[in-house]
Amino acid sequence: QLVKEFQNKNKLFVSTLINYGFKNRDLLSNGPFKYTYAPKKFAQLKLSGGSKYEMLTNMQNLSSIFSRGNFIHNNYLELGHFFEVFNGLFFDFNIKFLDRSSIAGLNLSDWSNDLFGNNNSPLLFENYKELNLNVTLSYTPLQKFAINGRKKSIIGSRWPTFRFGWEQGLPNFLNSKIDYQKLLLGSNHSFKIGLAGTTKLKAWIGQYLTTKNVELPNYTFFRGTDNYFFSHPLYTFQLLGETHNSLKNYLSIHFIHHFHGALIKKIPLVKKSKLEAVTGGASLFIKDNNFKHSELYNGLEIPFKMGETQLKFGVYYTVAYSNYSNLSNMIKFGLNVFNPFNNKWAF
């Protein structure tokens, strides 16, 4: 890995990952090249490529996410460009060519079959090529910032960040067969409510405009339930049951509120403790089969440090209503990690 910042604050990042599998005697390598050429505009050229075994989706629960049934082989080349159009408005463009193939021909280790069971059967399909276009616009109104020479630092905004995304499979180019169009609209926001704590909200609307020729990687996935493990509440659901996928329209809403001691301080026996109360919930609506799911949770978190890392251990009681899942309640345990680089907790 090479990271070099020049005197004019331009930045070069190059990384290579080499992977050799002894079981199948296969050598794979891949890596990105990124060059920031206008730091005040965050303007960056991106190039990556290589060959790797890649997850079909990271929206699988813990019992399946590392199973061989969630992996395929990709030879790929990706080009991209990212920059700030004007203060608060960012443009991200990526075009990616993939040569996808099944890993059904690989020799699998016995331990993976023992660990994952039926989920370890690789996805079987005919090899195909795919050319994808992905464009994302994100805008944060009244974004505050600071300028230090040729570098710009974002301080934040009281307004939400709004996102518009466009995905398209481009058929016939380079023998690509995938042909679909997908529109994404979203928003996320973090704000304080006086002395009552901090709320984080995240919402997405997805709409497939066309699905003329698609494969499973082009579906949208919604992570299934991890028993007793509290997964990231702004991206996943706690009591969804099995993992769901969709090629139809969907709406996903998540929120979490940390009271930061506002409630605990009013309880005589525990007001001097470090306990913090938290509440939140999520809803999912998928046009496929008229799927509807809603859940709420309440919990307690206690902060602690492991070396220099700040964490919070939490216990959460979740209840849910769904017209497809039989799960209705569960106690869950989770960890919230503080990121010192952006000065924020994960959730």
Coordinates of C-alpha atoms in Angstrom, one line a residue:
Q1 CA 0.0 0.0 0.0
L2 CA 1.3 3.4 -1.0
V3 CA -0.1 6.7 0.3
K4 CA 1.7 9.9 -0.7
E5 CA 0.6 13.5 -0.1
F6 CA 2.4 16.1 -2.3
Q7 CA 3.4 19.6 -1.3
N8 CA 0.4 21.0 -3.2
K9 CA -1.9 18.7 -1.0
N10 CA -2.7 16.4 -4.0
K11 CA -2.8 12.8 -2.8
L12 CA -2.0 9.5 -4.3
F13 CA -3.3 6.2 -3.0
V14 CA -2.3 2.8 -4.5
S15 CA -3.0 -0.6 -2.9
T16 CA -2.7 -4.2 -4.1
L17 CA -4.1 -7.3 -2.5
I18 CA -2.7 -10.7 -3.5
N19 CA -4.6 -13.8 -2.6
Y20 CA -3.3 -17.4 -3.1
G21 CA -5.6 -20.3 -2.3
F22 CA -3.7 -23.5 -1.4
K23 CA -6.7 -25.7 -1.7
N24 CA -7.3 -24.8 -5.4
R25 CA -3.9 -23.4 -6.2
D26 CA -5.3 -20.2 -7.6
L27 CA -3.6 -16.8 -7.5
L28 CA -5.8 -13.7 -7.5
S29 CA -4.9 -10.0 -7.2
N30 CA -6.8 -6.7 -7.2
G31 CA -6.5 -3.2 -6.0
P32 CA -7.4 0.5 -6.3
F33 CA -5.6 3.5 -7.6
K34 CA -6.9 6.9 -6.4
Y35 CA -5.5 10.4 -7.2
T36 CA -6.9 13.5 -5.5
Y37 CA -6.0 16.3 -7.9
A38 CA -8.0 19.2 -6.5
P39 CA -8.3 19.0 -2.7
K40 CA -10.6 22.0 -2.3
K41 CA -13.1 20.2 -4.5
F42 CA -12.3 16.7 -3.1
A43 CA -11.8 15.9 -6.8
Q44 CA -10.5 12.4 -7.2
L45 CA -9.9 10.0 -10.1
K46 CA -10.4 6.3 -9.4
L47 CA -9.2 3.2 -11.1
S48 CA -9.5 -0.3 -9.8
G49 CA -9.4 -3.8 -11.3
G50 CA -8.2 -7.3 -10.9
S51 CA -9.7 -10.7 -10.0
K52 CA -11.3 -11.7 -6.7
Y53 CA -13.9 -13.8 -5.0
E54 CA -16.6 -11.3 -4.0
M55 CA -19.6 -11.4 -1.8
L56 CA -22.9 -11.6 -3.7
T57 CA -24.2 -9.2 -1.0
N58 CA -23.1 -8.0 2.4
M59 CA -26.7 -7.9 3.5
Q60 CA -26.7 -11.5 4.7
N61 CA -26.9 -12.5 8.4
L62 CA -23.9 -13.8 10.3
S63 CA -24.8 -17.4 9.6
S64 CA -24.6 -16.9 5.8
I65 CA -22.5 -13.9 5.0
F66 CA -19.2 -15.8 4.9
S67 CA -20.6 -19.0 3.5
R68 CA -19.5 -20.1 0.0
G69 CA -23.1 -19.7 -1.1
N70 CA -22.6 -15.9 -0.8
F71 CA -19.5 -15.7 -3.0
I72 CA -18.9 -15.5 -6.8
H73 CA -15.8 -14.9 -8.8
N74 CA -15.3 -11.5 -10.6
N75 CA -12.8 -10.3 -13.0
Y76 CA -13.4 -6.6 -13.1
L77 CA -12.3 -3.1 -14.2
E78 CA -13.8 0.1 -12.7
L79 CA -13.3 3.7 -13.6
G80 CA -14.7 6.6 -11.4
H81 CA -14.6 10.3 -10.8
F82 CA -15.7 12.1 -7.6
F83 CA -15.8 15.8 -6.9
E84 CA -17.7 18.7 -5.2
V85 CA -19.7 20.7 -7.8
F86 CA -20.3 23.5 -5.3
N87 CA -20.4 23.7 -1.6
G88 CA -22.5 20.8 -0.3
L89 CA -23.2 19.1 -3.6
F90 CA -21.1 16.1 -4.5
F91 CA -21.0 14.1 -7.8
D92 CA -19.8 10.5 -7.9
F93 CA -19.6 8.7 -11.2
N94 CA -18.6 5.0 -11.7
I95 CA -18.6 2.6 -14.6
K96 CA -17.7 -1.0 -14.0
F97 CA -17.1 -4.0 -16.2
L98 CA -17.4 -7.4 -14.7
D99 CA -16.8 -10.9 -16.0
R100 CA -18.8 -13.0 -13.4
S101 CA -18.5 -16.7 -12.9
S102 CA -19.7 -19.3 -10.4
I103 CA -17.3 -20.9 -7.8
A104 CA -19.1 -24.2 -8.0
G105 CA -16.0 -25.8 -9.5
L106 CA -13.8 -25.0 -6.5
N107 CA -12.8 -27.6 -4.0
L108 CA -14.3 -26.4 -0.7
S109 CA -12.6 -27.1 2.7
D110 CA -14.4 -29.5 5.0
W111 CA -14.5 -26.9 7.8
S112 CA -16.6 -24.5 5.7
N113 CA -19.1 -27.3 5.0
D114 CA -19.2 -28.2 8.7
L115 CA -19.7 -24.5 9.7
F116 CA -22.2 -23.3 7.1
G117 CA -24.0 -26.5 6.2
N118 CA -26.6 -26.1 3.4
N119 CA -25.7 -22.4 3.1
N120 CA -22.3 -23.4 1.8
S121 CA -23.5 -24.6 -1.6
P122 CA -22.1 -22.2 -4.2
L123 CA -24.5 -20.4 -6.5
L124 CA -24.6 -22.2 -9.9
F125 CA -25.0 -20.1 -13.1
E126 CA -23.6 -19.7 -16.6
N127 CA -20.7 -17.2 -16.8
Y128 CA -21.7 -13.8 -18.1
K129 CA -20.4 -10.2 -18.6
E130 CA -21.9 -7.1 -17.1
L131 CA -21.3 -3.3 -17.7
N132 CA -22.8 -1.1 -15.0
L133 CA -23.2 2.7 -14.7
N134 CA -23.6 4.2 -11.3
V135 CA -24.2 7.9 -10.7
T136 CA -24.8 9.5 -7.2
L137 CA -25.6 13.1 -6.3
S138 CA -25.6 14.1 -2.6
Y139 CA -26.5 17.5 -1.3
T140 CA -26.2 19.0 2.2
P141 CA -27.8 22.5 2.3
L142 CA -25.8 25.2 4.2
Q143 CA -22.8 23.0 4.7
K144 CA -20.2 24.6 6.9
F145 CA -16.5 24.2 6.1
A146 CA -13.0 25.5 6.8
I147 CA -10.2 26.2 4.3
N148 CA -6.6 25.5 5.1
G149 CA -4.4 26.4 2.1
R150 CA -5.5 24.1 -0.7
K151 CA -7.4 21.7 1.6
K152 CA -11.1 22.0 2.6
S153 CA -12.5 20.4 5.7
I154 CA -16.3 19.8 6.2
I155 CA -17.6 20.8 9.6
G156 CA -21.3 19.9 9.1
S157 CA -24.8 21.3 8.7
R158 CA -28.0 21.4 10.6
W159 CA -29.8 20.2 7.4
P160 CA -30.2 16.6 6.2
T161 CA -28.1 15.2 3.4
F162 CA -30.2 14.3 0.4
R163 CA -29.1 11.7 -2.1
F164 CA -30.1 10.8 -5.7
G165 CA -28.8 7.6 -7.3
W166 CA -29.0 6.1 -10.7
E167 CA -28.0 2.5 -11.6
Q168 CA -28.1 1.1 -15.1
G169 CA -26.9 -2.1 -16.7
L170 CA -25.6 -1.3 -20.2
P171 CA -26.4 -4.3 -22.5
N172 CA -24.5 -5.3 -25.7
F173 CA -21.3 -3.3 -24.9
L174 CA -18.3 -5.7 -24.5
N175 CA -20.8 -8.6 -24.7
S176 CA -22.6 -7.4 -21.6
K177 CA -26.0 -9.0 -21.1
I178 CA -27.4 -7.1 -18.0
D179 CA -30.1 -4.6 -18.8
Y180 CA -31.9 -2.7 -16.0
Q181 CA -32.5 0.8 -14.6
K182 CA -32.9 1.6 -11.0
L183 CA -33.6 5.0 -9.3
L184 CA -32.7 5.7 -5.6
L185 CA -33.8 8.6 -3.5
G186 CA -32.6 9.0 0.1
S187 CA -31.9 11.2 3.1
N188 CA -30.0 10.9 6.3
H189 CA -29.8 13.3 9.2
S190 CA -28.4 13.6 12.7
F191 CA -29.7 16.3 15.1
K192 CA -29.9 17.2 18.8
I193 CA -33.2 17.7 20.6
G194 CA -32.2 20.1 23.3
L195 CA -31.1 18.2 26.4
A196 CA -33.1 15.1 25.4
G197 CA -30.4 13.6 23.3
T198 CA -29.5 12.9 19.6
T199 CA -31.6 11.4 16.9
K200 CA -30.3 9.8 13.7
L201 CA -32.6 9.2 10.7
K202 CA -32.0 7.3 7.4
A203 CA -34.6 6.7 4.7
W204 CA -34.4 5.2 1.2
I205 CA -36.8 4.8 -1.7
G206 CA -35.8 2.4 -4.4
Q207 CA -37.6 2.0 -7.7
Y208 CA -36.6 -0.4 -10.6
L209 CA -37.7 1.3 -13.8
T210 CA -36.8 -1.6 -16.1
T211 CA -35.6 -5.2 -15.4
K212 CA -35.2 -6.6 -18.9
N213 CA -32.2 -8.9 -18.1
V214 CA -30.9 -9.2 -14.6
E215 CA -29.1 -11.7 -12.4
L216 CA -29.1 -12.1 -8.6
P217 CA -26.3 -9.5 -7.9
N218 CA -28.6 -6.8 -9.4
Y219 CA -31.3 -7.4 -6.8
T220 CA -31.6 -5.3 -3.7
F221 CA -31.1 -7.3 -0.5
F222 CA -32.4 -6.7 3.0
R223 CA -30.4 -8.4 5.7
G224 CA -32.1 -11.2 7.7
T225 CA -32.2 -11.6 11.4
D226 CA -29.0 -12.3 13.5
N227 CA -30.2 -14.2 16.6
Y228 CA -29.3 -12.1 19.7
F229 CA -26.9 -9.9 17.7
F230 CA -27.9 -6.2 17.4
S231 CA -26.7 -5.3 13.8
H232 CA -26.2 -1.7 12.6
P233 CA -29.7 -0.2 13.2
L234 CA -29.4 2.4 10.4
Y235 CA -28.8 -0.1 7.7
T236 CA -30.4 -3.4 8.8
F237 CA -33.5 -4.7 10.6
Q238 CA -33.4 -6.7 13.9
L239 CA -36.4 -9.0 13.4
L240 CA -36.8 -9.4 9.6
G241 CA -36.6 -13.1 9.7
E242 CA -34.9 -14.5 6.5
T243 CA -32.9 -12.3 4.1
H244 CA -35.2 -10.8 1.5
N245 CA -34.4 -9.6 -2.0
S246 CA -36.4 -7.5 -4.4
L247 CA -36.6 -6.2 -8.0
K248 CA -39.6 -4.1 -7.2
N249 CA -40.1 -0.7 -5.5
Y250 CA -39.3 -0.4 -1.8
L251 CA -39.2 2.0 1.1
S252 CA -36.8 1.6 4.0
I253 CA -36.8 3.9 7.1
H254 CA -34.6 3.7 10.2
F255 CA -34.2 5.9 13.3
I256 CA -32.3 5.7 16.6
H257 CA -32.3 8.1 19.5
H258 CA -29.6 8.3 22.3
F259 CA -30.8 10.0 25.4
H260 CA -27.1 10.6 26.6
G261 CA -28.2 10.1 30.2
A262 CA -31.2 12.4 30.1
L263 CA -33.5 9.7 31.3
I264 CA -31.1 7.8 33.6
K265 CA -30.2 10.9 35.6
K266 CA -33.9 11.1 36.7
I267 CA -33.8 7.6 38.3
P268 CA -32.5 7.8 41.9
L269 CA -30.8 4.4 42.1
V270 CA -28.9 4.6 38.8
K271 CA -28.5 8.3 38.1
K272 CA -24.8 8.3 39.0
S273 CA -24.0 5.3 36.7
K274 CA -22.7 5.6 33.1
L275 CA -25.8 3.9 31.7
E276 CA -27.5 5.5 28.7
A277 CA -31.0 4.8 27.4
V278 CA -31.6 4.3 23.7
T279 CA -34.7 3.9 21.6
G280 CA -35.4 3.4 17.9
G281 CA -37.1 1.5 15.2
A282 CA -37.4 0.8 11.5
S283 CA -40.0 0.0 8.8
L284 CA -39.7 -1.8 5.4
F285 CA -42.3 -1.9 2.6
I286 CA -41.6 -4.0 -0.5
K287 CA -43.9 -4.1 -3.5
D288 CA -43.1 -7.8 -4.0
N289 CA -45.9 -9.8 -2.3
N290 CA -47.0 -6.5 -0.5
F291 CA -44.4 -7.1 2.2
K292 CA -44.7 -4.9 5.3
H293 CA -42.5 -4.9 8.4
S294 CA -42.1 -2.6 11.3
E295 CA -40.1 -2.9 14.6
L296 CA -39.3 -0.9 17.7
Y297 CA -36.6 -1.4 20.3
N298 CA -35.5 0.1 23.6
G299 CA -32.2 -0.6 25.3
L300 CA -29.4 0.4 27.7
E301 CA -25.8 1.1 26.8
I302 CA -22.7 1.5 28.9
P303 CA -19.6 3.1 27.5
F304 CA -16.1 1.7 28.1
K305 CA -12.6 1.7 26.6
M306 CA -10.5 -1.0 25.2
G307 CA -7.1 0.4 24.8
E308 CA -7.6 3.7 22.9
T309 CA -10.9 2.5 21.4
Q310 CA -14.1 3.9 22.8
L311 CA -17.1 1.5 22.7
K312 CA -20.6 1.1 24.1
F313 CA -22.0 -2.3 25.0
G314 CA -25.8 -2.4 24.7
V315 CA -28.7 -4.7 25.6
Y316 CA -31.9 -4.1 23.5
Y317 CA -35.4 -5.5 23.6
T318 CA -37.0 -5.5 20.2
V319 CA -40.6 -6.1 19.1
A320 CA -41.9 -6.3 15.6
Y321 CA -44.9 -6.8 13.4
S322 CA -44.6 -8.3 9.9
N323 CA -47.0 -9.9 7.5
Y324 CA -44.3 -12.6 6.6
S325 CA -42.1 -13.2 9.6
N326 CA -43.1 -15.1 12.7
L327 CA -40.6 -13.2 14.8
S328 CA -42.3 -10.9 17.3
N329 CA -39.7 -10.1 20.0
M330 CA -36.1 -10.8 21.0
I331 CA -33.4 -9.6 23.4
K332 CA -30.2 -8.5 21.5
F333 CA -26.7 -7.5 22.4
G334 CA -24.5 -5.1 20.4
L335 CA -21.4 -2.9 20.3
N336 CA -21.3 0.7 19.2
V337 CA -17.8 1.9 18.1
F338 CA -16.5 5.5 18.2
N339 CA -14.6 6.7 15.1
P340 CA -12.0 9.3 16.1
F341 CA -11.4 10.3 12.5
N342 CA -14.9 11.8 12.0
N343 CA -15.6 12.2 15.7
K344 CA -18.8 10.1 15.5
W345 CA -20.3 6.9 16.8
A346 CA -21.2 4.2 14.3
F347 CA -24.9 4.6 15.3

